[in-house]
Short mmCIF file of C-alpha atoms in Angstrom, two decimals:
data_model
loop_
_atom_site.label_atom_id
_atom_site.label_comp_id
_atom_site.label_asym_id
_atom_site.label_seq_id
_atom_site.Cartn_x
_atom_site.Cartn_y
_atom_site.Cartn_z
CA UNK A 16 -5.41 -22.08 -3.51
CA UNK A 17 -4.97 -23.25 -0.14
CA UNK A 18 -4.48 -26.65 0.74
CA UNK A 19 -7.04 -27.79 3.61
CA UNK A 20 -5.29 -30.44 4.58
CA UNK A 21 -1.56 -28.93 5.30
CA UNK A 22 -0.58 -27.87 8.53
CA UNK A 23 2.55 -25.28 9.64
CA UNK A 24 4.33 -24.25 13.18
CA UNK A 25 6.39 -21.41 12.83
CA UNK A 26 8.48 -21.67 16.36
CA UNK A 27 11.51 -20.05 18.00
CA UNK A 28 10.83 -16.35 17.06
CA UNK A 29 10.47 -13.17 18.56
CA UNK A 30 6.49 -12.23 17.24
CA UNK A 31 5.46 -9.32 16.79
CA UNK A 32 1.91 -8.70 16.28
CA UNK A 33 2.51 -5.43 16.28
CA UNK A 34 0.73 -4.92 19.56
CA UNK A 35 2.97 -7.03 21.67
CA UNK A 36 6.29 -8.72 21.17
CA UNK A 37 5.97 -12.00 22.26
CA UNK A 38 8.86 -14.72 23.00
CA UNK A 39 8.88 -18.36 23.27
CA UNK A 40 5.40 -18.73 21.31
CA UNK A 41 4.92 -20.67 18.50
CA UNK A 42 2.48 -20.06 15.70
CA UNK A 43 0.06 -23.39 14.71
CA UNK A 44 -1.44 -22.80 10.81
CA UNK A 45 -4.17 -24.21 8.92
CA UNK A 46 -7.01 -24.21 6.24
CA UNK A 47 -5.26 -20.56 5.73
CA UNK A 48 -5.59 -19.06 9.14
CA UNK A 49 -4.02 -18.95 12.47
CA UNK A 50 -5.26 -21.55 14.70
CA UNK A 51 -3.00 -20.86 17.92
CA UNK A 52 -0.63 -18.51 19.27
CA UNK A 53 0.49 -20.19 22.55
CA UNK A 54 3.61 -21.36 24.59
CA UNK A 55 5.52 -23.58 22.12
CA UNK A 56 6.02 -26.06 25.25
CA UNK A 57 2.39 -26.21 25.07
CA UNK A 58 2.11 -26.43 21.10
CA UNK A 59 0.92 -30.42 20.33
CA UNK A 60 2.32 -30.30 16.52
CA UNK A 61 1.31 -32.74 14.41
CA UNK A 62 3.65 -35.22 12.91
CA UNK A 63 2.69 -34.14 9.43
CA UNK A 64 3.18 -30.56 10.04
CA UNK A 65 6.16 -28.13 8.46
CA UNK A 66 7.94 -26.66 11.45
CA UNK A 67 9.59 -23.31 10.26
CA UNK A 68 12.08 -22.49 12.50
CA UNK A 69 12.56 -18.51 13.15
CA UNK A 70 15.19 -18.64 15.30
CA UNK A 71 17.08 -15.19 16.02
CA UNK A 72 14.37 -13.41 13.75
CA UNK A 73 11.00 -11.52 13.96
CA UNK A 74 7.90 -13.04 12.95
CA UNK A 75 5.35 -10.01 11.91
CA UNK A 76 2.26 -9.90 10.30
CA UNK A 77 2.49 -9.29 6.17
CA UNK A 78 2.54 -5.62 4.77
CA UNK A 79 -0.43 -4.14 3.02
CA UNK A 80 0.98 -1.88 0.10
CA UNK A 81 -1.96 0.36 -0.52
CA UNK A 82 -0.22 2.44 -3.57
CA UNK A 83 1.88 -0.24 -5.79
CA UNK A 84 2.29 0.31 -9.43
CA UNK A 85 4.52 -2.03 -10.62
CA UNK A 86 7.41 -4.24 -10.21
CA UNK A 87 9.54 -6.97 -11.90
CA UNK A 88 9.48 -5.31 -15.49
CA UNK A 89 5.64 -4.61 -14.94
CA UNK A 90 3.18 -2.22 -14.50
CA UNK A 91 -0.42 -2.10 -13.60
CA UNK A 92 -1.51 0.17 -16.77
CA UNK A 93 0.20 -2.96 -18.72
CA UNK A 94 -3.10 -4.02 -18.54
CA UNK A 95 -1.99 -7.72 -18.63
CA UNK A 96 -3.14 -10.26 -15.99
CA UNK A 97 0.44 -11.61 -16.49
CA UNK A 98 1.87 -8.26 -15.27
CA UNK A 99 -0.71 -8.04 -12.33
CA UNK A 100 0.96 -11.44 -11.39
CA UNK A 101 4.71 -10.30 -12.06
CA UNK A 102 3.75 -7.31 -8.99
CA UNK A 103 2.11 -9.67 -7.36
CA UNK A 104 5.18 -11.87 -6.89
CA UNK A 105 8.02 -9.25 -6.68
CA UNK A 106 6.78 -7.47 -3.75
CA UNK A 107 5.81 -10.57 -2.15
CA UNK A 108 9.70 -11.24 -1.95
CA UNK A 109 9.59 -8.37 0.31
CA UNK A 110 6.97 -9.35 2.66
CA UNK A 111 3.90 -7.60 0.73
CA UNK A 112 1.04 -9.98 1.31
CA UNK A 113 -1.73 -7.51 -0.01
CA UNK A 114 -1.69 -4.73 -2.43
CA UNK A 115 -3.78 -2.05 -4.42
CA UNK A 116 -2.97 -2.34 -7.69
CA UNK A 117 -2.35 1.04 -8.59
CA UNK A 118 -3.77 3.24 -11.36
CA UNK A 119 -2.25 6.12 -13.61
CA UNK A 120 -3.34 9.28 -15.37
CA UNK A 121 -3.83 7.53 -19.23
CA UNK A 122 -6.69 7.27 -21.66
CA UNK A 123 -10.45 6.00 -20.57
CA UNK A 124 -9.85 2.82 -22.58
CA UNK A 125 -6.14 2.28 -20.55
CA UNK A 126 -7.89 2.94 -17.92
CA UNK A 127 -10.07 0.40 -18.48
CA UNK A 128 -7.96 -2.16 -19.92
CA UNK A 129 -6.22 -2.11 -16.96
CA UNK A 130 -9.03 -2.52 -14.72
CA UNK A 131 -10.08 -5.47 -16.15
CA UNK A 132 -6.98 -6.90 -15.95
CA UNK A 133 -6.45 -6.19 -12.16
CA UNK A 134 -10.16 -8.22 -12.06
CA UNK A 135 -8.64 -10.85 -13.95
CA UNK A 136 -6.06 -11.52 -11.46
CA UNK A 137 -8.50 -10.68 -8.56
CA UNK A 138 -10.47 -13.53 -10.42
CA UNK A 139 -7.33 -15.71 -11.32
CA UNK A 140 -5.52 -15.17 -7.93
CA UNK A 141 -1.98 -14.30 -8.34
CA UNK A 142 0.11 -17.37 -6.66
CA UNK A 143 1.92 -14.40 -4.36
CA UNK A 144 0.43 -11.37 -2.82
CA UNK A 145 -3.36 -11.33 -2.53
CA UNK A 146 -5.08 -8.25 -4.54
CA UNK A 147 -7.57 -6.27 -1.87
CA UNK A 148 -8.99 -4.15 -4.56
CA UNK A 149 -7.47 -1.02 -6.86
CA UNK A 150 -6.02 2.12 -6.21
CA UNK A 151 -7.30 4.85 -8.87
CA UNK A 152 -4.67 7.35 -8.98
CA UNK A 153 -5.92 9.84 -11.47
CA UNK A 154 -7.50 10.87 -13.80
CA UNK A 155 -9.34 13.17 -11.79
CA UNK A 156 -6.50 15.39 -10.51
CA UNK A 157 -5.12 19.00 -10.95
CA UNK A 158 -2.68 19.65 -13.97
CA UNK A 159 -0.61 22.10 -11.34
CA UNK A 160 0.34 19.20 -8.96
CA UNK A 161 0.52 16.33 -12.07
CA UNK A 162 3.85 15.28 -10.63
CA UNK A 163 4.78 12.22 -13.01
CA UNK A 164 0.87 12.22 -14.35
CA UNK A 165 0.43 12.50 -18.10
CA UNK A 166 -1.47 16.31 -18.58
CA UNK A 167 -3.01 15.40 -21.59
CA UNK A 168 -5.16 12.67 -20.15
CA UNK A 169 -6.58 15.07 -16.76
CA UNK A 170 -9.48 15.66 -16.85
CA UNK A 171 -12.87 16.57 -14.26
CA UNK A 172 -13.93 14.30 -12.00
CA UNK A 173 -17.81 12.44 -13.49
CA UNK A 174 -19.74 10.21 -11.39
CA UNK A 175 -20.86 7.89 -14.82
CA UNK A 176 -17.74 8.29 -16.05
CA UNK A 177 -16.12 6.37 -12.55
CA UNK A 178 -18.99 4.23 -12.03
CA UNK A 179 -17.56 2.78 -15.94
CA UNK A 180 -14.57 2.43 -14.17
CA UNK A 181 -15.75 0.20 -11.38
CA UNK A 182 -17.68 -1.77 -13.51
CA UNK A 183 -14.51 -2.82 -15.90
CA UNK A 184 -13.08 -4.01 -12.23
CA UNK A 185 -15.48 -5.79 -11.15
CA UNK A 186 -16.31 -3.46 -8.44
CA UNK A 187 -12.66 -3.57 -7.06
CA UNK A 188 -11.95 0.26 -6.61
CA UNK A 189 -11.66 0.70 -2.91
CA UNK A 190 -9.26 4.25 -3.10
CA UNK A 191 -9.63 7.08 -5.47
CA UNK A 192 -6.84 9.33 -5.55
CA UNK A 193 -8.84 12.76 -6.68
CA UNK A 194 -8.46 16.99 -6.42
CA UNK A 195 -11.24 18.41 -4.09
CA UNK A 196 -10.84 22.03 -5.78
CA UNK A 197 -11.56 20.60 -9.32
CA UNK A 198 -15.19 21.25 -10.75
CA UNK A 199 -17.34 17.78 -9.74
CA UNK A 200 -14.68 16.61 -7.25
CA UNK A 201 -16.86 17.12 -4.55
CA UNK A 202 -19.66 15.15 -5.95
CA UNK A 203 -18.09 12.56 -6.53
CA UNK A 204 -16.02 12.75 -3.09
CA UNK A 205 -19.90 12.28 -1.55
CA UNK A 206 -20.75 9.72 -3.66
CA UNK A 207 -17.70 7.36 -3.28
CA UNK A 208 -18.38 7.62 0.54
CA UNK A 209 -22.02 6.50 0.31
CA UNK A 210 -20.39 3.77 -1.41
CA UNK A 211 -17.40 2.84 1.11
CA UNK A 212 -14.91 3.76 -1.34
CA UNK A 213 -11.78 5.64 -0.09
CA UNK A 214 -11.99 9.01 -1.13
CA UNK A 215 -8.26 10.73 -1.13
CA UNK A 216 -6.78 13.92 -1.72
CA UNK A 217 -3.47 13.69 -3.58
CA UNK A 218 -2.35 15.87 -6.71
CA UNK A 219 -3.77 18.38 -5.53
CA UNK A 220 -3.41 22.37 -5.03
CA UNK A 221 -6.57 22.92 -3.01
CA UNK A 222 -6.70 25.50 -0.13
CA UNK A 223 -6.91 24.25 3.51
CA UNK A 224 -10.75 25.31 3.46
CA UNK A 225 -11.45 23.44 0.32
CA UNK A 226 -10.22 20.05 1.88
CA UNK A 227 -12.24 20.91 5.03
CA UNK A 228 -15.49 21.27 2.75
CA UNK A 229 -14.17 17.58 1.41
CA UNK A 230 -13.94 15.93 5.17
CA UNK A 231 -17.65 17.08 5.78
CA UNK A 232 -18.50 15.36 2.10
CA UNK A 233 -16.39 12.50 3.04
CA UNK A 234 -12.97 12.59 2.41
CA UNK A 235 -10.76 10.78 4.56
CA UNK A 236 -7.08 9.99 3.30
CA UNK A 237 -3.93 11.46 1.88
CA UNK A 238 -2.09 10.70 -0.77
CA UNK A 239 1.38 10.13 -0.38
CA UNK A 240 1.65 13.06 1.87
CA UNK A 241 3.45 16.12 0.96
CA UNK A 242 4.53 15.09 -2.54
CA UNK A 243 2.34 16.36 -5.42
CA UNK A 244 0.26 18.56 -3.09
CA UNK A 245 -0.10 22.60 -1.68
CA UNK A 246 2.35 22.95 1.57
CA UNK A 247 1.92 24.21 4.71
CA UNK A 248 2.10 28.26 4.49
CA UNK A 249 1.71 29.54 8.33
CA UNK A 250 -1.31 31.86 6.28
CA UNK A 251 -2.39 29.24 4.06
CA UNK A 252 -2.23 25.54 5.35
CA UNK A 253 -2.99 24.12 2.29
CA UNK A 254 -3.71 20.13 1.83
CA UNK A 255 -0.25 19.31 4.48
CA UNK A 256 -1.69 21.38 6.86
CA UNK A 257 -5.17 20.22 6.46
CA UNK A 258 -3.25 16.34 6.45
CA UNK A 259 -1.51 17.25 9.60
CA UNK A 260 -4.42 18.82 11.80
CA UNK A 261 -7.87 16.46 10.53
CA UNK A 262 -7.94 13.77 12.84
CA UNK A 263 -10.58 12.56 9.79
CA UNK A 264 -7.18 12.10 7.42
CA UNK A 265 -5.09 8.81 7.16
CA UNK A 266 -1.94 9.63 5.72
CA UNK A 267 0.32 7.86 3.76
CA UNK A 268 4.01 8.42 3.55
CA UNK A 269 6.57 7.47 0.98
CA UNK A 270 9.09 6.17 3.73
CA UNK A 271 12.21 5.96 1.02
CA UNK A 272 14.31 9.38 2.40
CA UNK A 273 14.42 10.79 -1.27
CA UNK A 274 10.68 11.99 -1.06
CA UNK A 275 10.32 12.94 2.17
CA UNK A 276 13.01 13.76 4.70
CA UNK A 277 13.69 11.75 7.65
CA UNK A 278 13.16 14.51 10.26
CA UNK A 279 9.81 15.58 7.97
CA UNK A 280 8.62 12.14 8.35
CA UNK A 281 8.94 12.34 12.22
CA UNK A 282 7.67 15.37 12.31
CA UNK A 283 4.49 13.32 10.55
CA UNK A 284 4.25 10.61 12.79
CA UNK A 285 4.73 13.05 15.60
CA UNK A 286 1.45 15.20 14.70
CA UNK A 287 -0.99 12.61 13.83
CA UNK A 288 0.17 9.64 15.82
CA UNK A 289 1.39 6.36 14.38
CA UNK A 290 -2.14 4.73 14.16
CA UNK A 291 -3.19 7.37 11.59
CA UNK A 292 -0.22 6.78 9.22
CA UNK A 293 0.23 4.48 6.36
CA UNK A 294 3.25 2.66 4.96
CA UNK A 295 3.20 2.57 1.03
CA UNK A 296 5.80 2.36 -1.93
CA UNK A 297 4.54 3.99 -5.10
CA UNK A 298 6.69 1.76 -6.10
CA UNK A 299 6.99 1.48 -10.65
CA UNK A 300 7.79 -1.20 -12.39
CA UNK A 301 11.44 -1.04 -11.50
CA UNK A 302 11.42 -2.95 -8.86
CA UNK A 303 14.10 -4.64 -8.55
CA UNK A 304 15.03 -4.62 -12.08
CA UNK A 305 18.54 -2.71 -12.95
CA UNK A 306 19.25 0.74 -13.07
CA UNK A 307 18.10 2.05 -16.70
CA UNK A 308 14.98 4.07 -18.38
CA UNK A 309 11.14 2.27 -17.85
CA UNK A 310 7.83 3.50 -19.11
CA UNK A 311 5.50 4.97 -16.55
CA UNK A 312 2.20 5.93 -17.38
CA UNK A 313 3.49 6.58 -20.90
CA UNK A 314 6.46 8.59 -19.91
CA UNK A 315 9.84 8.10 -19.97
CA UNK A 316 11.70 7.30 -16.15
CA UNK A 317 15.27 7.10 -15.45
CA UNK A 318 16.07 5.28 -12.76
CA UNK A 319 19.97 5.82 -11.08
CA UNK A 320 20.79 5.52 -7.35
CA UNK A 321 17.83 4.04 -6.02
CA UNK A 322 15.49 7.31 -7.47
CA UNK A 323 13.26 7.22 -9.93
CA UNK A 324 13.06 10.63 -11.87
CA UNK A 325 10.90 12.25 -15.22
CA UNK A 326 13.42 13.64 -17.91
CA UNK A 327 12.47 17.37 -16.06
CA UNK A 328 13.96 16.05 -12.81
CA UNK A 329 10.77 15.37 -11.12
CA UNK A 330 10.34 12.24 -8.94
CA UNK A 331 8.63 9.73 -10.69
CA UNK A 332 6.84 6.77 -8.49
CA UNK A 333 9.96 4.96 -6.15
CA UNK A 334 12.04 1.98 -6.57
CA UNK A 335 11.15 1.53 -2.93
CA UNK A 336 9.78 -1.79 -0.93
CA UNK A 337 7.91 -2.22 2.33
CA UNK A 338 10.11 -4.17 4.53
CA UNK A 339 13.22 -1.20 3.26
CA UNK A 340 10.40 1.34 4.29
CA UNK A 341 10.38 0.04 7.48
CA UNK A 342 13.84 -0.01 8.08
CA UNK A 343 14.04 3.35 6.92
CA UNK A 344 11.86 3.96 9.75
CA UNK A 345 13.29 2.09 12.58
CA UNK A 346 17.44 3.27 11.34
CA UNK A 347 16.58 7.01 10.36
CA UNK A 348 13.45 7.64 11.84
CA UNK A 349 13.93 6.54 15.01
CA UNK A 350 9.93 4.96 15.17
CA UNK A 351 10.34 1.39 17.21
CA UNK A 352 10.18 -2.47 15.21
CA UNK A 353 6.21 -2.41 16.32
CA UNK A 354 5.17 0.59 15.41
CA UNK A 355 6.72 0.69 12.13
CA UNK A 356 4.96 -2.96 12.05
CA UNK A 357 1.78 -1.25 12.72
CA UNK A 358 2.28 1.17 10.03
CA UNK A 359 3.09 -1.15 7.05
CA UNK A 360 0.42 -3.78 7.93
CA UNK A 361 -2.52 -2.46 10.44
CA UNK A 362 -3.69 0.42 9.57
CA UNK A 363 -3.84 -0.74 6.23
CA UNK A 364 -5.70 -3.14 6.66
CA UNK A 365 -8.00 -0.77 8.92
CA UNK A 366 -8.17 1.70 6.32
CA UNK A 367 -9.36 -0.61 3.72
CA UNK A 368 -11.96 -2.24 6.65
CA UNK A 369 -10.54 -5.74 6.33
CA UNK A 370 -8.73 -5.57 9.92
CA UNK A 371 -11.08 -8.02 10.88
CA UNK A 372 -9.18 -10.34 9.04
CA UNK A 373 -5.59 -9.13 8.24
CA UNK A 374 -3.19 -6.30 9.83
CA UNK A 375 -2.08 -8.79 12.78
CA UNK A 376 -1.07 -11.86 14.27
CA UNK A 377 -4.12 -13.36 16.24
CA UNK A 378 -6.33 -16.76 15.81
CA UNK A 379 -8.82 -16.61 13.39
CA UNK A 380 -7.08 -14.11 11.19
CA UNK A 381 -5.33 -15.31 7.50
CA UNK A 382 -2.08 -16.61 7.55
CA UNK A 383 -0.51 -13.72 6.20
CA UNK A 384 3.13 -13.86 7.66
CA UNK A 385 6.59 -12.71 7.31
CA UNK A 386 9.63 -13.47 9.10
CA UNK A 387 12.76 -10.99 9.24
CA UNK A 388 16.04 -11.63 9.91
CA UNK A 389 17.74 -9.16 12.51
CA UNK A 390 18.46 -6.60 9.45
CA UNK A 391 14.69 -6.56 9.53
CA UNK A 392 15.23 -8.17 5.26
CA UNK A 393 12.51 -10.42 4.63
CA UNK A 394 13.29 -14.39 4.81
CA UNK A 395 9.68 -16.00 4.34
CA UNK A 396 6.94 -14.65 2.76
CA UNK A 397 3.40 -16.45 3.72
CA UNK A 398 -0.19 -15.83 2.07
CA UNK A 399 -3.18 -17.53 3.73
CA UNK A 400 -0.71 -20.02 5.21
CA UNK A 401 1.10 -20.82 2.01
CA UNK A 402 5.31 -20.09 1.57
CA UNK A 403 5.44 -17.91 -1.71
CA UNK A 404 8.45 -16.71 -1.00
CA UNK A 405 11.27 -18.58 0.74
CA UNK A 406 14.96 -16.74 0.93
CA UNK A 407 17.01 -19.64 -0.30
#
């Protein structure tokens, strides 16, 4: 809840909003929104106010972690309002401020159960990072690209059968991770953009024609780009080279180094241009948590050295967080402090069509603020203009 009454100044740091970096500005916050961004000479505070002082640090608008499974011990499929919260508040820590709650390949009632729960907290609110909607990775994928997606449970895309889905969330779904080339995929790849629901291709093997057909039916983002998906062939494209060439297609990238290169990652941002990339984690439940075996999706997942791995040796989700994707970006990458900004907070938000109100630091727009220190590791965390997390 936020409280009506309180008012915050965050002063003395270099903002970044992406769009401009802007010095000697202070921030003025209240009822949950930004009120001001003007010459802090100029800022009248008000003697009841909390003055944050960023001094030596970046103040940046909060991330928007469209493909989040878990963290802290818990996962979305928990189907738990408890564990919705538990992600909720250990990504906030690292300057998520909006998620998807993310889906797996499981049973129709899992499915379900964990829909409901994700409306629960949606319903509830989470006391940390504020739920946008769901991410429905699977069901409706191909068993050839399953990556760390439980083959039993695949199965063909079904209009009734998603529209059951949506229901148990209380209408939350706002991406659908799906296969074009599967029988009924491109039915329901029309329907879900009649409907303003994100239709993505991801876990997929389809041809560079197939995804084509599924732009011109409404298809318009890419899961986690490269992984779990055909390659580029210089006589077959496949869904990268489709992802790299449709100015339609918003990509996302798994910015952790482990599952995609550096240099492949530039080569990304490169081709499609920084606005039409997205900053996620596909991060499992451990999150910060110690190294050891976790349950994804019903499977078993060791995690050692920061990777995250099925007992076959295939990647399995990340360990990864949004403010270490963007320093990925900015120390490996080479991709400036704004742009990588841009990546991790506005064109979420643009993808999911709430830029009117979050994605950047302007008046009018919610509170939804993190500052960095100068290794660019989170030090405040603020949702609608309330601390949730506070580095102590």
């Amino acid at each position: 809840m936020t409280n009506k009454d309180k008012k915050t100044v965050i002063s003395n740091g270099t903002i970044i909003t992406p769009f401009q970096i802007l010095e000697d500005k202070a921030i003025s916050i209240g009822e949950g929104k930004i009120i001001a961004i003007k010459d802090k000479k100029n800022m009248n505070i008000p003697a009841e106010a909390e003055v944050i002082d960023a001094a030596e640090r970046f103040v940046v608008p909060g991330f928007i972690d469209v493909h989040v499974h878990g963290g802290g011990g818990s996962d979305t499929m928990d189907g738990k309002y408890e564990a919705i919260k538990q992600i909720a508040n250990t990504h906030s820590r690292f300057g998520t401020t909006a998620f998807l709650p993310t889906t797996m390949t499981m049973s129709k009632d899992k499915i379900i159960e964990s829909l409901k729960s994700v409306n629960e907290a949606f319903v509830k609110g989470t006391g940390a990072a504020e739920i946008l909607g769901v991410h429905l990775e699977g069901p409706y994928i191909n068993q050839e690209r399953k990556g760390a997606q439980k083959e039993e449970d695949i199965k063909n895309p079904s209009i009734e059968e998603f529209m059951e889905f949506n229901q148990a969330s209380g209408n939350l779904i706002r991406l659908v991770t799906i296969a074009p080339e599967i029988p009924g995929a491109m039915e329901l790849i029309h329907w879900l953009s009649e409907h303003k629901i994100i239709a993505s291709v991801g876990h997929s093997n389809a041809t560079y024609e197939q995804v084509q057909e599924s732009i011109r039916a409404g298809l318009n983002h890419v899961t986690h780009t490269f992984n779990a998906m055909k390659g580029l062939d210089h006589r077959e494209p496949g869904v990268v080279g489709a992802a790299l060439s449709s100015p339609e297609l918003m990509a996302q990238i798994i910015a952790d180094g482990i599952h995609v290169l550096p240099v492949v990652i530039k080569i990304l941002i490169q081709t499609k241009g920084m606005e039409n990339v997205v900053l996620m984690t596909d991060a499992i439940r451990a999150v910060s948590m110690p190294e050891g075996t976790y349950d994804l999706g019903g499977q078993e997942v060791t995690v050692t050295k920061g990777q995250a791995r099925l007992k076959d040796g295939s990647l399995a989700g990340s360990v990864l967080t949004m403010d270490k994707a963007i320093r990925n970006l900015v120390t490996k990458v080479g991709v400036s402090l704004p742009g990588s900004i841009q990546m991790a907070s506005f064109n979420p938000a643009k993808c999911l069509g709430v830029e009117d109100r979050k994605g950047s630091l302007k008046p009018g727009k919610d509170a939804d603020i993190v500052i960095l220190n100068k290794e660019l590791k989170v030090e405040l965390t603020m949702v609608k203009g309330e601390v949730v997390y506070r580095k102590e």
